């Protein structure tokens, strides 16, 4: 039992990367990308003049739908579907899965 039974001879046409090594590398890359993306998002919002709104505070919004302009106050947590169907009574849009 001196030999490691997990080691196999390299078959022709295969790379030296195992499935485990590939998945480990992909996971590390995804974590790094997510951390880098989150760090870069905050300055971008500050540069555009976006403002932070408290939960429950209404925000003025202007929408142009079918050539008609609509100005209304919405809560930041509302989806566009909610605004169209419940606030503007435009029931043509349907909720998917």
PDB file of C-alpha atoms in Angstrom:
ATOM      1  CA  UNK A   1       0.000   0.000   0.000  1.00  0.00           C
ATOM      2  CA  UNK A   2       2.938   2.299  -0.479  1.00  0.00           C
ATOM      3  CA  UNK A   3       1.443   3.590  -3.711  1.00  0.00           C
ATOM      4  CA  UNK A   4      -1.265   6.208  -3.774  1.00  0.00           C
ATOM      5  CA  UNK A   5      -4.212   4.569  -5.499  1.00  0.00           C
ATOM      6  CA  UNK A   6      -5.622   7.987  -6.465  1.00  0.00           C
ATOM      7  CA  UNK A   7      -2.752   8.821  -8.802  1.00  0.00           C
ATOM      8  CA  UNK A   8      -3.344   7.658 -12.323  1.00  0.00           C
ATOM      9  CA  UNK A   9      -1.176   7.807 -15.366  1.00  0.00           C
ATOM     10  CA  UNK A  10      -1.866  10.756 -17.584  1.00  0.00           C
ATOM     11  CA  UNK A  11      -3.997   9.719 -20.521  1.00  0.00           C
ATOM     12  CA  UNK A  12      -3.204  11.191 -23.929  1.00  0.00           C
ATOM     13  CA  UNK A  13      -5.343  14.201 -24.832  1.00  0.00           C
ATOM     14  CA  UNK A  14      -5.996  15.324 -21.254  1.00  0.00           C
ATOM     15  CA  UNK A  15      -4.692  18.429 -19.570  1.00  0.00           C
ATOM     16  CA  UNK A  16      -2.991  18.343 -16.198  1.00  0.00           C
ATOM     17  CA  UNK A  17      -5.914  20.112 -14.510  1.00  0.00           C
ATOM     18  CA  UNK A  18      -8.298  18.021 -12.452  1.00  0.00           C
ATOM     19  CA  UNK A  19     -11.976  18.797 -12.091  1.00  0.00           C
ATOM     20  CA  UNK A  20     -11.380  19.745  -8.460  1.00  0.00           C
ATOM     21  CA  UNK A  21      -8.569  22.157  -9.390  1.00  0.00           C
ATOM     22  CA  UNK A  22     -10.724  23.737 -12.082  1.00  0.00           C
ATOM     23  CA  UNK A  23     -13.711  24.260  -9.766  1.00  0.00           C
ATOM     24  CA  UNK A  24     -11.483  25.624  -6.994  1.00  0.00           C
ATOM     25  CA  UNK A  25      -9.935  28.122  -9.386  1.00  0.00           C
ATOM     26  CA  UNK A  26     -13.315  29.133 -10.773  1.00  0.00           C
ATOM     27  CA  UNK A  27     -14.682  29.667  -7.262  1.00  0.00           C
ATOM     28  CA  UNK A  28     -11.736  31.823  -6.240  1.00  0.00           C
ATOM     29  CA  UNK A  29     -12.128  33.859  -9.418  1.00  0.00           C
ATOM     30  CA  UNK A  30     -15.849  34.365  -8.851  1.00  0.00           C
ATOM     31  CA  UNK A  31     -15.301  35.530  -5.269  1.00  0.00           C
ATOM     32  CA  UNK A  32     -12.623  37.957  -6.399  1.00  0.00           C
ATOM     33  CA  UNK A  33     -14.828  39.313  -9.159  1.00  0.00           C
ATOM     34  CA  UNK A  34     -17.772  39.739  -6.802  1.00  0.00           C
ATOM     35  CA  UNK A  35     -15.647  41.519  -4.197  1.00  0.00           C
ATOM     36  CA  UNK A  36     -14.080  43.778  -6.810  1.00  0.00           C
ATOM     37  CA  UNK A  37     -17.448  44.569  -8.379  1.00  0.00           C
ATOM     38  CA  UNK A  38     -18.997  45.497  -5.039  1.00  0.00           C
ATOM     39  CA  UNK A  39     -16.079  47.747  -4.155  1.00  0.00           C
ATOM     40  CA  UNK A  40     -16.266  49.554  -7.488  1.00  0.00           C
ATOM     41  CA  UNK A  41     -20.038  50.071  -7.378  1.00  0.00           C
ATOM     42  CA  UNK A  42     -20.148  52.562  -4.504  1.00  0.00           C
ATOM     43  CA  UNK A  43     -17.942  55.252  -6.086  1.00  0.00           C
ATOM     44  CA  UNK A  44     -19.861  54.961  -9.366  1.00  0.00           C
ATOM     45  CA  UNK A  45     -23.148  55.741  -7.600  1.00  0.00           C
ATOM     46  CA  UNK A  46     -21.570  58.724  -5.868  1.00  0.00           C
ATOM     47  CA  UNK A  47     -20.202  60.080  -9.156  1.00  0.00           C
ATOM     48  CA  UNK A  48     -23.610  60.022 -10.865  1.00  0.00           C
ATOM     49  CA  UNK A  49     -25.239  62.095  -8.137  1.00  0.00           C
ATOM     50  CA  UNK A  50     -27.478  59.244  -6.966  1.00  0.00           C
ATOM     51  CA  UNK A  51     -28.955  59.827  -3.550  1.00  0.00           C
ATOM     52  CA  UNK A  52     -29.755  57.387  -0.777  1.00  0.00           C
ATOM     53  CA  UNK A  53     -33.438  57.258   0.130  1.00  0.00           C
ATOM     54  CA  UNK A  54     -34.799  56.024   3.451  1.00  0.00           C
ATOM     55  CA  UNK A  55     -37.080  52.991   3.418  1.00  0.00           C
ATOM     56  CA  UNK A  56     -40.720  53.969   3.018  1.00  0.00           C
ATOM     57  CA  UNK A  57     -39.890  57.413   1.638  1.00  0.00           C
ATOM     58  CA  UNK A  58     -41.683  58.249  -1.614  1.00  0.00           C
ATOM     59  CA  UNK A  59     -39.582  59.144  -4.650  1.00  0.00           C
ATOM     60  CA  UNK A  60     -40.810  61.289  -7.562  1.00  0.00           C
ATOM     61  CA  UNK A  61     -40.668  59.449 -10.898  1.00  0.00           C
ATOM     62  CA  UNK A  62     -41.578  60.513 -14.424  1.00  0.00           C
ATOM     63  CA  UNK A  63     -42.423  57.776 -16.942  1.00  0.00           C
ATOM     64  CA  UNK A  64     -43.314  58.082 -20.614  1.00  0.00           C
ATOM     65  CA  UNK A  65     -45.569  55.187 -21.601  1.00  0.00           C
ATOM     66  CA  UNK A  66     -47.138  54.927 -25.051  1.00  0.00           C
ATOM     67  CA  UNK A  67     -46.247  58.568 -25.680  1.00  0.00           C
ATOM     68  CA  UNK A  68     -48.037  59.789 -22.545  1.00  0.00           C
ATOM     69  CA  UNK A  69     -46.061  61.310 -19.657  1.00  0.00           C
ATOM     70  CA  UNK A  70     -46.893  60.105 -16.122  1.00  0.00           C
ATOM     71  CA  UNK A  71     -45.529  61.792 -12.988  1.00  0.00           C
ATOM     72  CA  UNK A  72     -46.044  59.952  -9.716  1.00  0.00           C
ATOM     73  CA  UNK A  73     -44.546  59.211  -6.315  1.00  0.00           C
ATOM     74  CA  UNK A  74     -43.345  55.654  -5.776  1.00  0.00           C
ATOM     75  CA  UNK A  75     -41.696  53.720  -2.984  1.00  0.00           C
ATOM     76  CA  UNK A  76     -38.164  52.514  -3.840  1.00  0.00           C
ATOM     77  CA  UNK A  77     -39.131  48.898  -3.063  1.00  0.00           C
ATOM     78  CA  UNK A  78     -41.901  48.826  -5.693  1.00  0.00           C
ATOM     79  CA  UNK A  79     -41.176  47.030  -8.948  1.00  0.00           C
ATOM     80  CA  UNK A  80     -41.954  48.561 -12.316  1.00  0.00           C
ATOM     81  CA  UNK A  81     -44.663  45.925 -12.752  1.00  0.00           C
ATOM     82  CA  UNK A  82     -46.352  47.064  -9.530  1.00  0.00           C
ATOM     83  CA  UNK A  83     -46.272  50.696 -10.633  1.00  0.00           C
ATOM     84  CA  UNK A  84     -47.694  49.904 -14.072  1.00  0.00           C
ATOM     85  CA  UNK A  85     -50.465  47.602 -12.878  1.00  0.00           C
ATOM     86  CA  UNK A  86     -51.478  49.066  -9.512  1.00  0.00           C
ATOM     87  CA  UNK A  87     -50.571  52.737  -9.647  1.00  0.00           C
ATOM     88  CA  UNK A  88     -51.276  53.486 -13.327  1.00  0.00           C
ATOM     89  CA  UNK A  89     -53.916  50.760 -13.938  1.00  0.00           C
ATOM     90  CA  UNK A  90     -52.058  49.529 -17.044  1.00  0.00           C
ATOM     91  CA  UNK A  91     -52.840  45.828 -16.775  1.00  0.00           C
ATOM     92  CA  UNK A  92     -51.325  44.730 -20.093  1.00  0.00           C
ATOM     93  CA  UNK A  93     -48.026  43.735 -18.522  1.00  0.00           C
ATOM     94  CA  UNK A  94     -48.093  40.336 -16.820  1.00  0.00           C
ATOM     95  CA  UNK A  95     -45.953  38.863 -14.076  1.00  0.00           C
ATOM     96  CA  UNK A  96     -43.823  35.913 -15.155  1.00  0.00           C
ATOM     97  CA  UNK A  97     -42.228  33.120 -13.163  1.00  0.00           C
TER      98      UNK A  97
END
